[in-house]
Coordinates of C-alpha atoms in Angstrom, one line a residue:
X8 CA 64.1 86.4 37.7
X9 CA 62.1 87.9 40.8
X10 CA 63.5 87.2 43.8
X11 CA 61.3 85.2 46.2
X12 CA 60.9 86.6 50.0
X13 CA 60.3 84.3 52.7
X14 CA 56.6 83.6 53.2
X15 CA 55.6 85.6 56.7
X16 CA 55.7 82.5 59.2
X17 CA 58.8 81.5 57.7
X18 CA 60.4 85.2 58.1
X19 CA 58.9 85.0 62.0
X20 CA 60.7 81.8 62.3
X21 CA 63.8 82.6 61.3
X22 CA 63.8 85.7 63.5
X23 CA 62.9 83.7 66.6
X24 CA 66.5 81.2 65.2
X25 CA 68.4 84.2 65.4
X26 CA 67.2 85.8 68.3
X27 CA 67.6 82.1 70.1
X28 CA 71.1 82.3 68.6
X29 CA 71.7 85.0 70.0
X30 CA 70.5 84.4 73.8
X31 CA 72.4 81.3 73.3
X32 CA 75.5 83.3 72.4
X33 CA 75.3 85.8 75.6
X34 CA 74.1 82.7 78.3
X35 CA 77.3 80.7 76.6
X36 CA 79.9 83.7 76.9
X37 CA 78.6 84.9 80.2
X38 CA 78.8 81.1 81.5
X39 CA 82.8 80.8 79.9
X40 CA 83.7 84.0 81.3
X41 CA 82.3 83.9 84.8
X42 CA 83.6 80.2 85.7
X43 CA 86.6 80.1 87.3
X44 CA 89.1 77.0 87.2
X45 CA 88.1 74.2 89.3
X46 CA 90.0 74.1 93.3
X47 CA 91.1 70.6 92.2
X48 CA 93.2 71.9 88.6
X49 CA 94.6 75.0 90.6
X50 CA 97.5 73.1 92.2
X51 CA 98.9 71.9 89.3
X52 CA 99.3 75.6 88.5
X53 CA 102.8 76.3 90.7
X54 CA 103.9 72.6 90.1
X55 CA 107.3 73.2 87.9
X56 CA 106.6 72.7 84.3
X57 CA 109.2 71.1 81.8
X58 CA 108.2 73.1 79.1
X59 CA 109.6 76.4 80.4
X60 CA 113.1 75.3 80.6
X61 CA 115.6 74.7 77.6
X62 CA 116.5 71.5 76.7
X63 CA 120.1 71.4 78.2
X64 CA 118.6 71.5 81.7
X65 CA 114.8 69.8 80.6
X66 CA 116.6 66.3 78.8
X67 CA 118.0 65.4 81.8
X68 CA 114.3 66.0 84.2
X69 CA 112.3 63.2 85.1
X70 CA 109.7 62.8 87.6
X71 CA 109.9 59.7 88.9
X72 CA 107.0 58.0 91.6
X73 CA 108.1 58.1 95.1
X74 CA 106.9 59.6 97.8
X75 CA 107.5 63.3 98.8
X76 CA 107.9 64.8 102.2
X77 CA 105.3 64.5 103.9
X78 CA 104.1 67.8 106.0
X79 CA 100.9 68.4 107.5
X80 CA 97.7 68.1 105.3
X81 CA 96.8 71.7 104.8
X82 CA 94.3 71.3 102.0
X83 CA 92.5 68.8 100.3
X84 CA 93.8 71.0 96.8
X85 CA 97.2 69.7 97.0
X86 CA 99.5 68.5 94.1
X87 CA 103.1 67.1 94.6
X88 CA 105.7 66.5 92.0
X89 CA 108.8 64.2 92.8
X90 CA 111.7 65.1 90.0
X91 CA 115.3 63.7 89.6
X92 CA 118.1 65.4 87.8
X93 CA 119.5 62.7 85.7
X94 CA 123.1 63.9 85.7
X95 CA 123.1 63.7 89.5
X96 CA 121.2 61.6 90.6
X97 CA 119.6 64.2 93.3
X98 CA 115.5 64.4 93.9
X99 CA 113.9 67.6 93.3
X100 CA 110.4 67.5 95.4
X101 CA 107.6 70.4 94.4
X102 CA 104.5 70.6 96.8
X103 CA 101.5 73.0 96.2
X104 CA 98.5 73.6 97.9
X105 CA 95.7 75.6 97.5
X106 CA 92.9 77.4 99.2
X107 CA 89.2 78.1 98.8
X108 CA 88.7 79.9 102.3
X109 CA 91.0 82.5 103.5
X110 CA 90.3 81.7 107.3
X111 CA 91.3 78.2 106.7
X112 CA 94.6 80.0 104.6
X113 CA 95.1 81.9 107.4
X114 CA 95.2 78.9 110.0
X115 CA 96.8 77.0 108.2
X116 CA 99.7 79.1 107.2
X117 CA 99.9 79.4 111.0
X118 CA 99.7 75.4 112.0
X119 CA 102.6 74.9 108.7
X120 CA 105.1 78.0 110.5
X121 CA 104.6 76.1 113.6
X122 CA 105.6 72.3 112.2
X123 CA 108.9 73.9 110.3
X124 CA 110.2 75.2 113.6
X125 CA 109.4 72.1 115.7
X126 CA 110.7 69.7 113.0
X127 CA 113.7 71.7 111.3
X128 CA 115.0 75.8 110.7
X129 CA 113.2 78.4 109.2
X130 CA 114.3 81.9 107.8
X131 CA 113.3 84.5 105.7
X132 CA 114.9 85.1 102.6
X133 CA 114.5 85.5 98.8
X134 CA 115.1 84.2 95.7
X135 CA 116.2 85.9 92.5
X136 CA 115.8 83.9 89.3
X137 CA 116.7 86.9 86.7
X138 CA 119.8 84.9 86.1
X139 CA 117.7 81.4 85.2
X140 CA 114.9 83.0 82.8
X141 CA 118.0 84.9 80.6
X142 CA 120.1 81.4 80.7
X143 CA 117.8 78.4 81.2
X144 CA 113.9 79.7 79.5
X145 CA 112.8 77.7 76.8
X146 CA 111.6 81.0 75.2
X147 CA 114.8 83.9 74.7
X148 CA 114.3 86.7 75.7
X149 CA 112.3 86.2 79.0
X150 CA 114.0 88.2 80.9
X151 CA 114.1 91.0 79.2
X152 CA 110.4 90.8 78.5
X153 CA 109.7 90.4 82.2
X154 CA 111.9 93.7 83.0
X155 CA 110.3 95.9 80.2
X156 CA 107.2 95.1 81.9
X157 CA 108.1 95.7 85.2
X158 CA 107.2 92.3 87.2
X159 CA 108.6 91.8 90.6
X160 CA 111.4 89.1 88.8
X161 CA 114.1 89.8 91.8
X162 CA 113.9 89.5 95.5
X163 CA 110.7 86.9 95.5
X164 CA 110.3 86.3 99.1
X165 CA 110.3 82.7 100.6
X166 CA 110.8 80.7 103.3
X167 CA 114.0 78.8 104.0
X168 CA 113.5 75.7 105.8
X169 CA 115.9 72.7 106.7
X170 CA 115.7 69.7 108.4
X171 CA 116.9 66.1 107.9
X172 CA 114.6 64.9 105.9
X173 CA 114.2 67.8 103.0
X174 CA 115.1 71.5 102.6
X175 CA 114.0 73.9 100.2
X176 CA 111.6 77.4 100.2
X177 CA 108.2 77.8 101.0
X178 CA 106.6 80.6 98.6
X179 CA 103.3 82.0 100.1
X180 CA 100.6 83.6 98.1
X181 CA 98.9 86.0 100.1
X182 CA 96.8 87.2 97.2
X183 CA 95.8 84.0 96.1
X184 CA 95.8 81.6 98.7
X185 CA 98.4 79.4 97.4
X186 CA 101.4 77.6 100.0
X187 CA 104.2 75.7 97.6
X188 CA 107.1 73.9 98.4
X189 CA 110.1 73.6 96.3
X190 CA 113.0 71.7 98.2
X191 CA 115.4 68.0 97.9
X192 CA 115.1 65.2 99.7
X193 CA 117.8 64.4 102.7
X194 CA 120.2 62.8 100.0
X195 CA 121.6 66.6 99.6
X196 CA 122.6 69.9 100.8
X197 CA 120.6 72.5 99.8
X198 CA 123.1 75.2 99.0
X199 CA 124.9 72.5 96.6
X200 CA 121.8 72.1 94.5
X201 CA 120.3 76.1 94.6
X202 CA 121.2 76.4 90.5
X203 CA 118.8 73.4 89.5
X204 CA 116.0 73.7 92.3
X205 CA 116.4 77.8 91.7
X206 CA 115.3 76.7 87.7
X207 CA 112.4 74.5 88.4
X208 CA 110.9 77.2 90.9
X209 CA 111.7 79.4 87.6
X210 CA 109.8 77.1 85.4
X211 CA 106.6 77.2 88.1
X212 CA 106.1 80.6 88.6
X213 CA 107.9 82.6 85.3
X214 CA 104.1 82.1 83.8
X215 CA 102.4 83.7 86.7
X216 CA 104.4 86.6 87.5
X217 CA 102.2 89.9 87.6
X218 CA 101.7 91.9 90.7
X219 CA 101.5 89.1 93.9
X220 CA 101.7 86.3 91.0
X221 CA 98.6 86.5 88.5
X222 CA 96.9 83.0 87.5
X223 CA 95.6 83.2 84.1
X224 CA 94.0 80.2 83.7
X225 CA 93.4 77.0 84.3
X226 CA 95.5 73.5 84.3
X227 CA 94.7 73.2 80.4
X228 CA 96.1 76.7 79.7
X229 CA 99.5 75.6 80.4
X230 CA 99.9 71.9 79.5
X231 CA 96.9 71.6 76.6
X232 CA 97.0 74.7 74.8
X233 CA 95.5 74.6 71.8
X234 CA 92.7 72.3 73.7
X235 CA 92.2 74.9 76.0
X236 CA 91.7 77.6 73.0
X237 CA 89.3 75.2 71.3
X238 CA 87.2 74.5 74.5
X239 CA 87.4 78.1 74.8
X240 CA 86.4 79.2 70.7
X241 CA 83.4 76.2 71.0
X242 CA 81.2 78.6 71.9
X243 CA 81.3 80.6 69.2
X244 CA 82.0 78.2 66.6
X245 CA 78.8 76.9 67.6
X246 CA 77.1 80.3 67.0
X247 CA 78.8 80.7 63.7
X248 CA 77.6 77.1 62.3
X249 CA 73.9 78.0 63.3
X250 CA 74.4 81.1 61.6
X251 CA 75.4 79.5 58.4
X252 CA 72.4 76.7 58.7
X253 CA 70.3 79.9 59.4
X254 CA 71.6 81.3 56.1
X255 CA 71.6 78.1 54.1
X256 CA 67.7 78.0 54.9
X257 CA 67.0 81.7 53.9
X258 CA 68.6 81.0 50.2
X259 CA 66.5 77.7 49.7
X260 CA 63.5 79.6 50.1

């Protein structure tokens, strides 16, 4: 049986379908691609995350609503997280802020150093959390993936800062224009509760350490995965089906 070709307009047709498939592929990718996370979902990126940290230590978290410490109001990108350790009864507080403009980083990482030393102490020092992603990762073997690759997993540098009301570390992100705060409330001494406040800072950053602490991606990436790689495949799923309509039209005709 011959084999009927598509009539000339109908042949032009589907050439102008697939070329339009194709712009529509390149605007869609380049769109994707070139869009960075909104300021707003940023934050939520150094916030500790549950998920990181095994169950012996993540069954007894929960973030409870009550107020956290309040400090200046250094950006209108600003998450907080208020967490208690069930076994203790001690509040874990998590503050993040984020930047846009690195002038406005730069004051404002001036106008916070002033505040910590009129209201409490401040000191340099680091923290090394090798120790928490061999014993307390949800994932084995993140410590020894991190070493083998070289990321800066000892001597993070921070802030120390105590007062009556909370103490904990500041970590500053140069790089990326992030200021976080992981401290406890005035219920406790800080050097008694360094083990589970040294895991939650684990569980905020372990994702994010490459170089000065690389972001990957957005909010989604970390607590909607497979959402996140869907919104992220649409795109070309969406390609693929005109494709197949484009192909299901060729082989009526």
């Amino acid at each position: 049986m011959p084999v009927r070709t598509p009539q000339p307009k109908k042949a032009r047709r589907i050439k102008y379908h697939l070329i339009a498939i194709l712009l529509l592929l390149v605007i869609i990718t380049a769109s994707v691609s070139a869009t960075p996370p909104p300021p707003d979902e940023r934050a939520w990126n150094l916030l500790p995350f549950f998920g990181s940290i095994n169950a012996s230590i993540r069954n007894n978290l929960t973030e409870v609503d009550k107020p956290v410490p309040v400090f200046p109001n250094l950006s209108p990108y600003f998450e907080a997280r208020n967490i208690i350790y069930d076994k203790t009864g001690q509040h874990y507080i998590a503050e993040v802020w984020y930047f846009t403009n690195s002038d406005d980083f730069t004051v404002q990482k001036s106008r916070l150093t002033n505040y910590l030393a009129a209201h409490g102490t401040i000191s340099c020092t680091t923290l090394d959390i090798t120790r928490e992603l061999s014993q307390y990762s949800s994932e084995p073997g993140t410590a020894e993936y991190y070493a083998s690759h070289q990321y800066p997993m000892q001597q993070i540098p921070v802030l120390e800062f105590k007062s009556n009301e909370t103490s904990g570390y500041f970590l500053i992100l140069n790089t990326k224009q992030y200021i976080a705060y992981y401290g406890i409330d005035s219920s406790g001494s800080l050097d008694e509760n360094v083990p589970i406040l040294k895991i939650l800072f684990m569980s905020a950053v372990s994702d994010n350490l490459d170089g000065e602490f690389n972001f990957p991606g957005a909010t989604a990436s970390r607590f909607i995965p497979f959402v996140w790689t869907f919104i992220q495949l649409l795109p070309y799923l969406v390609v693929i089906g005109l494709l197949l309509l484009v192909i299901a039209r060729l082989r009526k005709h």
